[in-house]
mmCIF file of C-alpha atoms in Angstrom:
data_model
loop_
_atom_site.group_PDB
_atom_site.id
_atom_site.type_symbol
_atom_site.label_atom_id
_atom_site.label_comp_id
_atom_site.label_asym_id
_atom_site.label_seq_id
_atom_site.Cartn_x
_atom_site.Cartn_y
_atom_site.Cartn_z
ATOM 1 C CA MET A 17 83.282 -89.207 10.036
ATOM 2 C CA LEU A 18 87.019 -88.645 10.169
ATOM 3 C CA ASP A 19 88.776 -88.659 13.425
ATOM 4 C CA PRO A 20 89.963 -85.319 15.106
ATOM 5 C CA LYS A 21 93.574 -86.022 14.509
ATOM 6 C CA THR A 22 93.106 -86.630 10.790
ATOM 7 C CA ILE A 23 91.070 -83.526 10.408
ATOM 8 C CA GLU A 24 93.744 -81.516 12.286
ATOM 9 C CA ILE A 25 96.511 -82.773 9.942
ATOM 10 C CA VAL A 26 94.542 -82.313 6.674
ATOM 11 C CA GLN A 27 93.310 -78.814 7.554
ATOM 12 C CA SER A 28 96.823 -77.730 8.757
ATOM 13 C CA THR A 29 98.520 -78.869 5.495
ATOM 14 C CA VAL A 30 96.023 -77.450 3.165
ATOM 15 C CA PRO A 31 98.059 -74.250 2.734
ATOM 16 C CA VAL A 32 101.024 -76.195 1.556
ATOM 17 C CA LEU A 33 98.965 -78.268 -0.987
ATOM 18 C CA LYS A 34 97.392 -74.946 -2.085
ATOM 19 C CA GLN A 35 100.780 -73.502 -2.731
ATOM 20 C CA HIS A 36 101.826 -76.561 -4.830
ATOM 21 C CA SER A 37 98.471 -77.253 -6.230
ATOM 22 C CA LYS A 38 99.569 -76.790 -9.819
ATOM 23 C CA GLU A 39 102.457 -79.124 -9.565
ATOM 24 C CA ILE A 40 100.605 -81.681 -7.815
ATOM 25 C CA GLY A 41 97.914 -81.625 -10.595
ATOM 26 C CA LYS A 42 100.613 -81.971 -13.222
ATOM 27 C CA ARG A 43 102.390 -84.906 -11.543
ATOM 28 C CA PHE A 44 99.114 -86.710 -10.701
ATOM 29 C CA TYR A 45 98.040 -86.833 -14.448
ATOM 30 C CA GLU A 46 101.517 -87.973 -15.511
ATOM 31 C CA LEU A 47 101.339 -90.809 -13.072
ATOM 32 C CA LEU A 48 97.799 -91.606 -13.763
ATOM 33 C CA PHE A 49 98.103 -91.892 -17.500
ATOM 34 C CA ALA A 50 101.284 -94.010 -17.168
ATOM 35 C CA LYS A 51 99.315 -96.581 -15.053
ATOM 36 C CA ALA A 52 95.989 -96.478 -16.831
ATOM 37 C CA PRO A 53 96.534 -95.229 -20.448
ATOM 38 C CA ASP A 54 92.885 -96.103 -21.306
ATOM 39 C CA LEU A 55 91.744 -93.077 -19.107
ATOM 40 C CA TYR A 56 93.047 -90.900 -22.109
ATOM 41 C CA ASN A 57 89.600 -91.916 -23.519
ATOM 42 C CA ILE A 58 87.804 -89.923 -20.754
ATOM 43 C CA PHE A 59 89.873 -86.930 -19.997
ATOM 44 C CA ASN A 60 89.918 -83.964 -22.381
ATOM 45 C CA GLN A 61 93.482 -83.888 -24.033
ATOM 46 C CA THR A 62 93.312 -80.326 -25.064
ATOM 47 C CA ASN A 63 92.664 -79.117 -21.516
ATOM 48 C CA GLN A 64 95.494 -81.390 -20.479
ATOM 49 C CA LYS A 65 97.852 -79.702 -22.830
ATOM 50 C CA ARG A 66 96.681 -76.316 -21.732
ATOM 51 C CA GLY A 67 97.204 -77.243 -18.044
ATOM 52 C CA ILE A 68 93.492 -76.339 -17.184
ATOM 53 C CA GLN A 69 92.615 -79.863 -16.098
ATOM 54 C CA GLN A 70 95.690 -80.109 -13.712
ATOM 55 C CA GLU A 71 94.862 -76.706 -12.195
ATOM 56 C CA ALA A 72 91.158 -77.736 -11.586
ATOM 57 C CA LEU A 73 92.230 -80.846 -9.871
ATOM 58 C CA GLY A 74 94.577 -78.998 -7.490
ATOM 59 C CA TYR A 75 91.882 -76.671 -6.569
ATOM 60 C CA ALA A 76 89.441 -79.540 -5.946
ATOM 61 C CA VAL A 77 92.027 -81.126 -3.555
ATOM 62 C CA TYR A 78 92.839 -78.290 -1.343
ATOM 63 C CA ALA A 79 89.215 -76.994 -1.377
ATOM 64 C CA ALA A 80 87.915 -80.279 -0.046
ATOM 65 C CA GLY A 81 90.604 -80.525 2.552
ATOM 66 C CA GLU A 82 89.919 -76.832 3.655
ATOM 67 C CA HIS A 83 86.232 -77.874 4.078
ATOM 68 C CA ILE A 84 86.589 -81.499 5.276
ATOM 69 C CA THR A 85 84.387 -80.949 8.225
ATOM 70 C CA ASN A 86 81.602 -79.312 6.117
ATOM 71 C CA LEU A 87 81.491 -80.323 2.596
ATOM 72 C CA ASP A 88 78.237 -78.527 2.135
ATOM 73 C CA ALA A 89 80.388 -75.342 2.017
ATOM 74 C CA ILE A 90 81.692 -76.477 -1.471
ATOM 75 C CA LYS A 91 78.382 -78.150 -2.523
ATOM 76 C CA PRO A 92 78.310 -76.233 -5.912
ATOM 77 C CA VAL A 93 81.792 -77.640 -6.774
ATOM 78 C CA ILE A 94 80.732 -81.189 -5.746
ATOM 79 C CA GLU A 95 77.489 -81.079 -7.703
ATOM 80 C CA ARG A 96 79.201 -79.642 -10.755
ATOM 81 C CA ILE A 97 81.943 -82.327 -10.810
ATOM 82 C CA SER A 98 79.516 -85.198 -10.093
ATOM 83 C CA GLN A 99 77.261 -84.029 -12.880
ATOM 84 C CA LYS A 100 80.259 -84.300 -15.258
ATOM 85 C CA HIS A 101 81.344 -87.576 -13.827
ATOM 86 C CA ARG A 102 77.975 -89.113 -14.393
ATOM 87 C CA ALA A 103 77.925 -87.759 -17.820
ATOM 88 C CA ILE A 104 81.336 -89.042 -18.922
ATOM 89 C CA GLY A 105 80.867 -92.400 -17.112
ATOM 90 C CA VAL A 106 83.170 -92.350 -14.315
ATOM 91 C CA LYS A 107 82.911 -95.590 -12.424
ATOM 92 C CA GLU A 108 83.170 -96.420 -8.589
ATOM 93 C CA GLU A 109 85.904 -98.751 -9.156
ATOM 94 C CA GLN A 110 88.124 -96.032 -10.753
ATOM 95 C CA TYR A 111 88.237 -94.113 -7.563
ATOM 96 C CA PRO A 112 90.946 -96.208 -5.687
ATOM 97 C CA ILE A 113 93.506 -95.755 -8.410
ATOM 98 C CA VAL A 114 92.849 -92.053 -8.574
ATOM 99 C CA GLY A 115 93.265 -91.706 -4.678
ATOM 100 C CA GLU A 116 96.476 -93.750 -4.730
ATOM 101 C CA THR A 117 97.900 -91.740 -7.582
ATOM 102 C CA LEU A 118 97.019 -88.407 -5.991
ATOM 103 C CA LEU A 119 98.886 -89.426 -2.848
ATOM 104 C CA GLU A 120 101.943 -90.489 -4.952
ATOM 105 C CA ALA A 121 101.828 -87.080 -6.583
ATOM 106 C CA VAL A 122 101.717 -85.208 -3.307
ATOM 107 C CA LYS A 123 104.570 -87.252 -2.072
ATOM 108 C CA ASP A 124 106.724 -86.619 -5.232
ATOM 109 C CA VAL A 125 106.138 -82.844 -5.200
ATOM 110 C CA LEU A 126 106.444 -82.311 -1.458
ATOM 111 C CA GLY A 127 109.153 -84.644 -0.838
ATOM 112 C CA ASP A 128 110.202 -85.255 2.762
ATOM 113 C CA ALA A 129 107.641 -82.604 3.807
ATOM 114 C CA ALA A 130 105.024 -85.181 3.140
ATOM 115 C CA SER A 131 105.499 -87.441 6.102
ATOM 116 C CA ASP A 132 103.893 -90.792 6.469
ATOM 117 C CA GLU A 133 101.491 -89.406 9.010
ATOM 118 C CA ILE A 134 100.518 -86.653 6.450
ATOM 119 C CA ILE A 135 100.010 -89.116 3.595
ATOM 120 C CA GLU A 136 97.941 -91.438 5.870
ATOM 121 C CA ALA A 137 95.637 -88.488 6.882
ATOM 122 C CA TRP A 138 95.037 -87.413 3.280
ATOM 123 C CA GLY A 139 94.350 -91.039 2.389
ATOM 124 C CA LYS A 140 91.536 -91.197 4.895
ATOM 125 C CA ALA A 141 90.298 -87.689 3.728
ATOM 126 C CA TYR A 142 90.334 -88.801 0.069
ATOM 127 C CA GLY A 143 88.239 -92.019 1.080
ATOM 128 C CA TYR A 144 85.731 -89.849 2.903
ATOM 129 C CA ILE A 145 85.461 -87.257 -0.005
ATOM 130 C CA ALA A 146 85.360 -90.163 -2.638
ATOM 131 C CA ASP A 147 82.411 -91.713 -0.785
ATOM 132 C CA ALA A 148 80.393 -88.432 -1.029
ATOM 133 C CA PHE A 149 81.045 -88.242 -4.767
ATOM 134 C CA ILE A 150 80.195 -91.929 -5.407
ATOM 135 C CA ASN A 151 76.984 -91.691 -3.457
ATOM 136 C CA LEU A 152 75.910 -88.624 -5.258
ATOM 137 C CA GLU A 153 76.908 -89.964 -8.628
ATOM 138 C CA LYS A 154 74.890 -93.284 -7.952
ATOM 139 C CA ASP A 155 71.921 -91.161 -7.296
ATOM 140 C CA LEU A 156 72.356 -89.207 -10.464
ATOM 141 C CA GLU A 157 72.598 -92.419 -12.422
ATOM 142 C CA GLU A 158 69.429 -93.752 -10.981
ATOM 143 C CA GLU A 159 67.480 -90.457 -11.546
ATOM 144 C CA THR A 160 68.832 -90.340 -15.156
ATOM 145 C CA LYS A 161 67.903 -93.904 -15.961
ATOM 146 C CA SER A 162 64.540 -93.904 -14.301
ATOM 147 C CA GLN A 163 63.132 -90.796 -16.043
ATOM 148 C CA PRO A 164 61.076 -91.132 -19.125
ATOM 149 C CA GLY A 165 63.372 -91.628 -22.163
ATOM 150 C CA GLY A 166 66.347 -91.879 -19.941
ATOM 151 C CA TRP A 167 69.469 -93.916 -20.192
ATOM 152 C CA ASN A 168 72.839 -94.602 -18.573
ATOM 153 C CA GLY A 169 76.054 -94.817 -20.576
ATOM 154 C CA TYR A 170 76.153 -93.696 -24.135
ATOM 155 C CA ARG A 171 73.314 -93.940 -26.728
ATOM 156 C CA SER A 172 73.420 -93.776 -30.570
ATOM 157 C CA PHE A 173 71.988 -90.706 -32.299
ATOM 158 C CA TYR A 174 71.972 -89.616 -36.080
ATOM 159 C CA ILE A 175 72.349 -86.187 -37.443
ATOM 160 C CA ASP A 176 68.793 -85.113 -38.636
ATOM 161 C CA LYS A 177 69.888 -81.466 -39.599
ATOM 162 C CA LYS A 178 72.802 -79.104 -39.804
ATOM 163 C CA VAL A 179 72.146 -75.414 -39.650
ATOM 164 C CA LYS A 180 74.860 -72.662 -39.962
ATOM 165 C CA GLU A 181 74.143 -69.982 -37.260
ATOM 166 C CA SER A 182 77.197 -67.745 -37.918
ATOM 167 C CA ASP A 183 80.690 -67.944 -39.730
ATOM 168 C CA ASN A 184 81.920 -70.304 -36.873
ATOM 169 C CA VAL A 185 78.943 -71.724 -35.242
ATOM 170 C CA THR A 186 76.760 -74.629 -36.616
ATOM 171 C CA SER A 187 73.715 -76.328 -35.062
ATOM 172 C CA PHE A 188 73.248 -79.973 -35.104
ATOM 173 C CA TYR A 189 69.955 -81.748 -34.682
ATOM 174 C CA PHE A 190 70.029 -85.325 -33.404
ATOM 175 C CA LYS A 191 67.443 -88.040 -33.233
ATOM 176 C CA PRO A 192 67.892 -91.495 -31.425
ATOM 177 C CA VAL A 193 68.733 -94.420 -33.702
ATOM 178 C CA ASP A 194 66.600 -96.704 -31.827
ATOM 179 C CA GLY A 195 63.415 -94.399 -32.455
ATOM 180 C CA LYS A 196 62.493 -94.525 -28.874
ATOM 181 C CA ALA A 197 61.699 -91.561 -26.530
ATOM 182 C CA ILE A 198 64.575 -89.273 -25.350
ATOM 183 C CA ALA A 199 64.943 -87.769 -21.912
ATOM 184 C CA SER A 200 63.832 -84.198 -21.225
ATOM 185 C CA TYR A 201 66.276 -81.824 -19.630
ATOM 186 C CA LYS A 202 66.385 -78.505 -17.735
ATOM 187 C CA ALA A 203 67.132 -75.303 -19.669
ATOM 188 C CA GLY A 204 70.998 -74.747 -19.475
ATOM 189 C CA GLN A 205 72.011 -78.353 -19.341
ATOM 190 C CA TYR A 206 74.399 -80.117 -21.928
ATOM 191 C CA LEU A 207 74.895 -83.385 -23.909
ATOM 192 C CA THR A 208 78.071 -85.206 -23.624
ATOM 193 C CA LEU A 209 79.602 -86.563 -26.793
ATOM 194 C CA LYS A 210 81.982 -89.443 -27.035
ATOM 195 C CA ALA A 211 83.571 -89.129 -30.515
ATOM 196 C CA SER A 212 85.680 -91.748 -32.249
ATOM 197 C CA ILE A 213 87.577 -89.649 -34.761
ATOM 198 C CA PRO A 214 89.436 -91.303 -37.641
ATOM 199 C CA GLY A 215 93.223 -90.991 -37.071
ATOM 200 C CA GLU A 216 92.826 -90.298 -33.315
ATOM 201 C CA LYS A 217 94.207 -92.987 -31.117
ATOM 202 C CA TYR A 218 91.711 -92.320 -28.198
ATOM 203 C CA THR A 219 88.026 -91.292 -28.109
ATOM 204 C CA HIS A 220 87.332 -87.524 -27.264
ATOM 205 C CA ILE A 221 84.717 -86.571 -24.960
ATOM 206 C CA ARG A 222 83.185 -83.042 -25.048
ATOM 207 C CA HIS A 223 80.207 -81.326 -23.355
ATOM 208 C CA TYR A 224 77.881 -79.304 -25.582
ATOM 209 C CA SER A 225 74.996 -77.052 -24.377
ATOM 210 C CA LEU A 226 71.468 -77.854 -25.555
ATOM 211 C CA THR A 227 70.229 -74.734 -27.277
ATOM 212 C CA GLU A 228 66.508 -75.369 -27.617
ATOM 213 C CA SER A 229 63.843 -75.516 -25.025
ATOM 214 C CA PRO A 230 63.003 -78.992 -23.486
ATOM 215 C CA GLY A 231 60.280 -81.176 -24.547
ATOM 216 C CA LYS A 232 61.184 -81.524 -28.418
ATOM 217 C CA GLU A 233 61.419 -84.758 -30.245
ATOM 218 C CA ASP A 234 65.174 -84.199 -30.976
ATOM 219 C CA TYR A 235 68.133 -82.602 -29.270
ATOM 220 C CA ARG A 236 69.965 -79.488 -30.705
ATOM 221 C CA ILE A 237 73.543 -78.396 -29.777
ATOM 222 C CA SER A 238 75.327 -75.476 -31.365
ATOM 223 C CA VAL A 239 79.137 -75.961 -31.845
ATOM 224 C CA LYS A 240 81.671 -73.123 -32.382
ATOM 225 C CA ARG A 241 84.450 -74.362 -34.614
ATOM 226 C CA GLU A 242 87.646 -73.623 -32.933
ATOM 227 C CA ASP A 243 90.463 -72.441 -35.352
ATOM 228 C CA ALA A 244 94.098 -72.341 -34.509
ATOM 229 C CA HIS A 245 95.323 -69.037 -32.909
ATOM 230 C CA ASP A 246 98.376 -68.045 -31.015
ATOM 231 C CA ASN A 247 99.689 -71.345 -29.681
ATOM 232 C CA SER A 248 96.463 -73.317 -29.760
ATOM 233 C CA PRO A 249 95.771 -75.775 -32.562
ATOM 234 C CA ASP A 250 92.568 -76.265 -34.314
ATOM 235 C CA GLY A 251 89.798 -77.790 -32.050
ATOM 236 C CA ILE A 252 89.837 -81.582 -32.844
ATOM 237 C CA VAL A 253 86.190 -82.268 -32.094
ATOM 238 C CA SER A 254 84.631 -79.052 -33.271
ATOM 239 C CA ASN A 255 86.388 -79.334 -36.600
ATOM 240 C CA TYR A 256 85.397 -82.872 -36.889
ATOM 241 C CA LEU A 257 81.801 -81.872 -36.381
ATOM 242 C CA HIS A 258 81.933 -78.926 -38.727
ATOM 243 C CA ASN A 259 84.025 -80.462 -41.491
ATOM 244 C CA GLN A 260 83.550 -84.217 -41.393
ATOM 245 C CA VAL A 261 80.162 -85.347 -40.091
ATOM 246 C CA GLU A 262 77.083 -85.169 -42.405
ATOM 247 C CA ILE A 263 73.360 -85.643 -42.148
ATOM 248 C CA GLY A 264 72.601 -89.305 -41.308
ATOM 249 C CA ASP A 265 75.981 -89.932 -39.553
ATOM 250 C CA LYS A 266 75.730 -91.475 -36.110
ATOM 251 C CA LEU A 267 77.253 -90.108 -32.789
ATOM 252 C CA GLU A 268 77.256 -91.328 -29.246
ATOM 253 C CA PHE A 269 75.709 -89.206 -26.249
ATOM 254 C CA SER A 270 75.137 -89.690 -22.659
ATOM 255 C CA ALA A 271 71.984 -88.358 -21.241
ATOM 256 C CA PRO A 272 71.484 -84.544 -20.440
ATOM 257 C CA ALA A 273 73.458 -83.270 -17.367
ATOM 258 C CA GLY A 274 74.534 -80.089 -15.697
ATOM 259 C CA ASP A 275 73.784 -77.797 -12.630
ATOM 260 C CA PHE A 276 73.460 -74.677 -14.507
ATOM 261 C CA VAL A 277 69.818 -74.568 -14.801
ATOM 262 C CA LEU A 278 66.976 -72.064 -15.029
ATOM 263 C CA ASP A 279 64.965 -71.368 -11.945
ATOM 264 C CA HIS A 280 61.180 -71.000 -12.156
ATOM 265 C CA SER A 281 60.583 -68.109 -9.723
ATOM 266 C CA GLU A 282 58.925 -64.872 -10.710
ATOM 267 C CA LEU A 283 61.831 -62.699 -10.271
ATOM 268 C CA PRO A 284 63.022 -60.814 -13.415
ATOM 269 C CA VAL A 285 65.711 -62.791 -15.275
ATOM 270 C CA VAL A 286 68.921 -61.327 -16.870
ATOM 271 C CA LEU A 287 70.751 -63.631 -19.268
ATOM 272 C CA ILE A 288 74.251 -62.338 -20.143
ATOM 273 C CA SER A 289 76.533 -64.112 -22.584
ATOM 274 C CA GLY A 290 79.823 -63.717 -24.461
ATOM 275 C CA GLY A 291 80.590 -65.489 -27.796
ATOM 276 C CA ILE A 292 79.601 -69.131 -27.639
ATOM 277 C CA GLY A 293 78.451 -68.599 -24.224
ATOM 278 C CA ILE A 294 75.119 -67.843 -25.700
ATOM 279 C CA THR A 295 74.264 -71.577 -26.163
ATOM 280 C CA PRO A 296 72.963 -72.383 -22.674
ATOM 281 C CA VAL A 297 71.322 -69.023 -22.167
ATOM 282 C CA LEU A 298 69.502 -69.342 -25.437
ATOM 283 C CA SER A 299 67.815 -72.553 -24.160
ATOM 284 C CA MET A 300 66.840 -70.500 -21.156
ATOM 285 C CA LEU A 301 65.423 -67.716 -23.321
ATOM 286 C CA ASN A 302 63.282 -70.079 -25.379
ATOM 287 C CA THR A 303 62.051 -71.820 -22.321
ATOM 288 C CA LEU A 304 61.148 -68.592 -20.753
ATOM 289 C CA VAL A 305 59.215 -67.482 -23.761
ATOM 290 C CA GLU A 306 57.318 -70.814 -24.004
ATOM 291 C CA LYS A 307 56.720 -71.452 -20.289
ATOM 292 C CA GLN A 308 56.688 -67.977 -18.373
ATOM 293 C CA PRO A 309 55.610 -65.631 -21.018
ATOM 294 C CA THR A 310 54.907 -62.862 -18.437
ATOM 295 C CA ARG A 311 58.208 -63.093 -16.661
ATOM 296 C CA GLN A 312 60.479 -60.228 -17.334
ATOM 297 C CA VAL A 313 63.598 -61.210 -19.357
ATOM 298 C CA THR A 314 66.731 -59.049 -20.268
ATOM 299 C CA PHE A 315 69.084 -60.692 -22.777
ATOM 300 C CA ILE A 316 72.486 -59.149 -22.978
ATOM 301 C CA HIS A 317 75.071 -60.536 -25.381
ATOM 302 C CA GLY A 318 78.585 -59.636 -26.518
ATOM 303 C CA SER A 319 80.066 -60.815 -29.765
ATOM 304 C CA ILE A 320 83.038 -59.779 -31.882
ATOM 305 C CA ASN A 321 81.044 -58.652 -34.804
ATOM 306 C CA GLY A 322 77.925 -59.590 -36.891
ATOM 307 C CA LYS A 323 79.631 -62.403 -38.683
ATOM 308 C CA MET A 324 80.456 -64.167 -35.393
ATOM 309 C CA HIS A 325 77.084 -63.488 -33.820
ATOM 310 C CA ALA A 326 75.153 -66.654 -33.691
ATOM 311 C CA PHE A 327 71.240 -66.729 -33.365
ATOM 312 C CA LYS A 328 71.146 -62.836 -34.047
ATOM 313 C CA ASP A 329 67.855 -62.928 -36.017
ATOM 314 C CA HIS A 330 66.268 -65.380 -33.592
ATOM 315 C CA VAL A 331 66.897 -63.159 -30.603
ATOM 316 C CA ALA A 332 65.859 -60.135 -32.479
ATOM 317 C CA LYS A 333 62.546 -61.635 -33.473
ATOM 318 C CA LEU A 334 61.770 -62.499 -29.768
ATOM 319 C CA ASP A 335 62.632 -59.003 -28.769
ATOM 320 C CA ASP A 336 60.163 -57.693 -31.406
ATOM 321 C CA SER A 337 57.433 -60.250 -30.754
ATOM 322 C CA GLN A 338 57.451 -60.768 -27.036
ATOM 323 C CA GLU A 339 56.480 -57.902 -24.693
ATOM 324 C CA ASN A 340 58.455 -59.503 -21.709
ATOM 325 C CA VAL A 341 61.706 -59.822 -23.650
ATOM 326 C CA ARG A 342 64.405 -57.134 -24.192
ATOM 327 C CA SER A 343 67.787 -57.774 -25.785
ATOM 328 C CA PHE A 344 70.859 -55.681 -25.896
ATOM 329 C CA ILE A 345 74.020 -56.401 -28.099
ATOM 330 C CA CYS A 346 77.579 -55.385 -27.847
ATOM 331 C CA TYR A 347 80.079 -55.713 -30.614
ATOM 332 C CA SER A 348 83.720 -55.482 -29.436
ATOM 333 C CA SER A 349 85.038 -54.972 -33.099
ATOM 334 C CA PRO A 350 82.217 -54.340 -35.515
ATOM 335 C CA ASN A 351 82.645 -54.850 -39.235
ATOM 336 C CA LYS A 352 82.071 -52.047 -41.691
ATOM 337 C CA GLU A 353 78.756 -53.484 -42.536
ATOM 338 C CA ASP A 354 77.481 -53.719 -38.945
ATOM 339 C CA ARG A 355 75.116 -50.834 -38.251
ATOM 340 C CA ILE A 356 74.670 -49.493 -34.708
ATOM 341 C CA GLY A 357 71.045 -49.342 -33.855
ATOM 342 C CA ASP A 358 70.124 -51.999 -36.409
ATOM 343 C CA ASP A 359 72.596 -54.938 -35.913
ATOM 344 C CA PHE A 360 74.119 -53.940 -32.335
ATOM 345 C CA ASP A 361 73.418 -51.505 -29.611
ATOM 346 C CA LYS A 362 76.901 -50.508 -28.352
ATOM 347 C CA GLU A 363 80.385 -50.838 -29.509
ATOM 348 C CA GLY A 364 82.661 -52.258 -26.735
ATOM 349 C CA ILE A 365 82.126 -54.517 -23.889
ATOM 350 C CA ILE A 366 79.460 -55.306 -21.341
ATOM 351 C CA ASP A 367 80.304 -53.428 -18.170
ATOM 352 C CA LEU A 368 78.696 -52.001 -15.232
ATOM 353 C CA GLU A 369 77.427 -48.813 -16.933
ATOM 354 C CA VAL A 370 75.618 -51.119 -19.534
ATOM 355 C CA LEU A 371 74.136 -53.382 -16.917
ATOM 356 C CA LYS A 372 72.760 -50.274 -14.908
ATOM 357 C CA ALA A 373 71.286 -48.776 -17.985
ATOM 358 C CA ILE A 374 69.733 -51.874 -19.451
ATOM 359 C CA VAL A 375 68.635 -54.171 -16.347
ATOM 360 C CA PRO A 376 65.402 -52.882 -14.981
ATOM 361 C CA THR A 377 66.371 -53.959 -11.336
ATOM 362 C CA LYS A 378 69.264 -55.431 -9.619
ATOM 363 C CA GLU A 379 66.716 -57.623 -7.738
ATOM 364 C CA SER A 380 66.834 -60.057 -10.605
ATOM 365 C CA VAL A 381 68.305 -63.526 -11.132
ATOM 366 C CA PHE A 382 71.482 -63.338 -13.289
ATOM 367 C CA TYR A 383 72.742 -66.179 -15.420
ATOM 368 C CA LEU A 384 76.249 -65.664 -17.061
ATOM 369 C CA CYS A 385 78.150 -67.785 -19.591
ATOM 370 C CA GLY A 386 81.333 -67.039 -21.623
ATOM 371 C CA SER A 387 85.048 -67.036 -21.143
ATOM 372 C CA VAL A 388 86.343 -67.031 -17.727
ATOM 373 C CA PRO A 389 87.763 -63.448 -18.004
ATOM 374 C CA PHE A 390 84.280 -62.353 -19.349
ATOM 375 C CA MET A 391 82.409 -63.861 -16.461
ATOM 376 C CA GLU A 392 84.849 -62.628 -13.765
ATOM 377 C CA SER A 393 84.357 -59.015 -15.261
ATOM 378 C CA ILE A 394 80.482 -59.470 -15.185
ATOM 379 C CA LEU A 395 80.511 -60.887 -11.751
ATOM 380 C CA ASN A 396 82.781 -58.092 -10.280
ATOM 381 C CA ALA A 397 80.436 -55.576 -11.769
ATOM 382 C CA LEU A 398 77.354 -57.255 -10.388
ATOM 383 C CA VAL A 399 78.964 -57.431 -6.887
ATOM 384 C CA LYS A 400 80.087 -53.849 -7.121
ATOM 385 C CA TRP A 401 76.530 -52.973 -7.964
ATOM 386 C CA GLY A 402 75.226 -54.794 -4.900
ATOM 387 C CA VAL A 403 73.599 -57.839 -6.485
ATOM 388 C CA SER A 404 73.206 -60.744 -4.072
ATOM 389 C CA LYS A 405 75.699 -63.553 -4.905
ATOM 390 C CA GLU A 406 72.733 -65.862 -4.311
ATOM 391 C CA HIS A 407 71.137 -64.464 -7.404
ATOM 392 C CA ILE A 408 74.097 -65.010 -9.570
ATOM 393 C CA HIS A 409 74.668 -68.296 -11.573
ATOM 394 C CA TYR A 410 77.208 -69.118 -14.098
ATOM 395 C CA GLU A 411 78.490 -71.808 -16.447
ATOM 396 C CA SER A 412 82.188 -72.159 -17.489
ATOM 397 C CA PHE A 413 83.124 -74.289 -20.550
ATOM 398 C CA SER A 414 86.577 -74.862 -18.861
ATOM 399 C CA PRO A 415 87.015 -77.168 -15.780
ATOM 400 C CA VAL A 416 87.464 -74.289 -13.375
ATOM 401 C CA ALA A 417 85.898 -74.413 -9.890
ATOM 402 C CA LEU A 418 84.695 -71.106 -8.762
ATOM 403 C CA LEU A 419 85.129 -67.606 -10.357
ATOM 404 C CA GLU A 420 86.169 -66.069 -7.025
ATOM 405 C CA GLU A 421 89.161 -68.305 -6.863
ATOM 406 C CA GLU A 422 92.353 -67.764 -8.819
#
């Protein structure tokens, strides 16, 4: 445990770090990539360009400092980050250079305000926090490798099938090149792809939700093609998968990971998704139908229109055939061929009015996935309705920490 003086200094300087968290995150990555350019192979460069990764780092730093005497208070953040670290292959020996660079970034941004005493205290705090991550990640590695079909690092898979699910979503089915068993997973988890793309200097790592129920002989991910819009370019990896890889091509994946997983209580379940956020909750829906066919399930999905609506027919079939499943679909901008009552149930967005009308009881377990603004809107509606936060779970495809934080 840290000494009282160190704790006092760290906690008293948290507000300053919080105020400058974005600048510290930006400076940190500038310094880190200058020292260790090979780390470009690990970090998502799109998130770097958009500033999201820097923001997430800044949050993690001040949140850890704020709760330095009780890291259990930010356990969800630690678990989420550790799952991703295990998936992308972060090593124990990489932590020292990260700590050294983080302190340099704090010093550069705060200048004389970051005294030697403050830097020393934060150095001790970083070592304490890093140990917590390292120990948890070692446990995750051992758990992953020791399970039937498990492995550490990356393993080669070939594309067995490609299936178009909508105008911009395609499913990819993968089988292991070595022909051996594959690890099972929990509904809601993801695979991590390491893609070596022709013409790209560094490898690109991406997390993609598994969209089938566990226990199959293959893995399925469903990928949205990210097209250029506003100031954002085409998605490098998603366009590579959609336009360049073919059946039989080989790709590298680490074993399934993630903390956004389906519980197995008997409480009613409400699955709420927006756009490509349907992917992890679809795995949950399929799993519930197979494993808990008497558990009440409400599936609520928001899409732009029918052309962008992935897995439309599959969900509709489950709604028709399963007594315990009810679905409700919102289109924000339906096409002229989209028919209300047939293709979708409401024009507009998912809001509190929809939730109250569709969800049988607020004493349910809620799983949310979609854009950050989408999930913040749903979270606020659920809290306003009086749903317990302990019964609300979410997955973000961006490296944010907690929805309740800016």
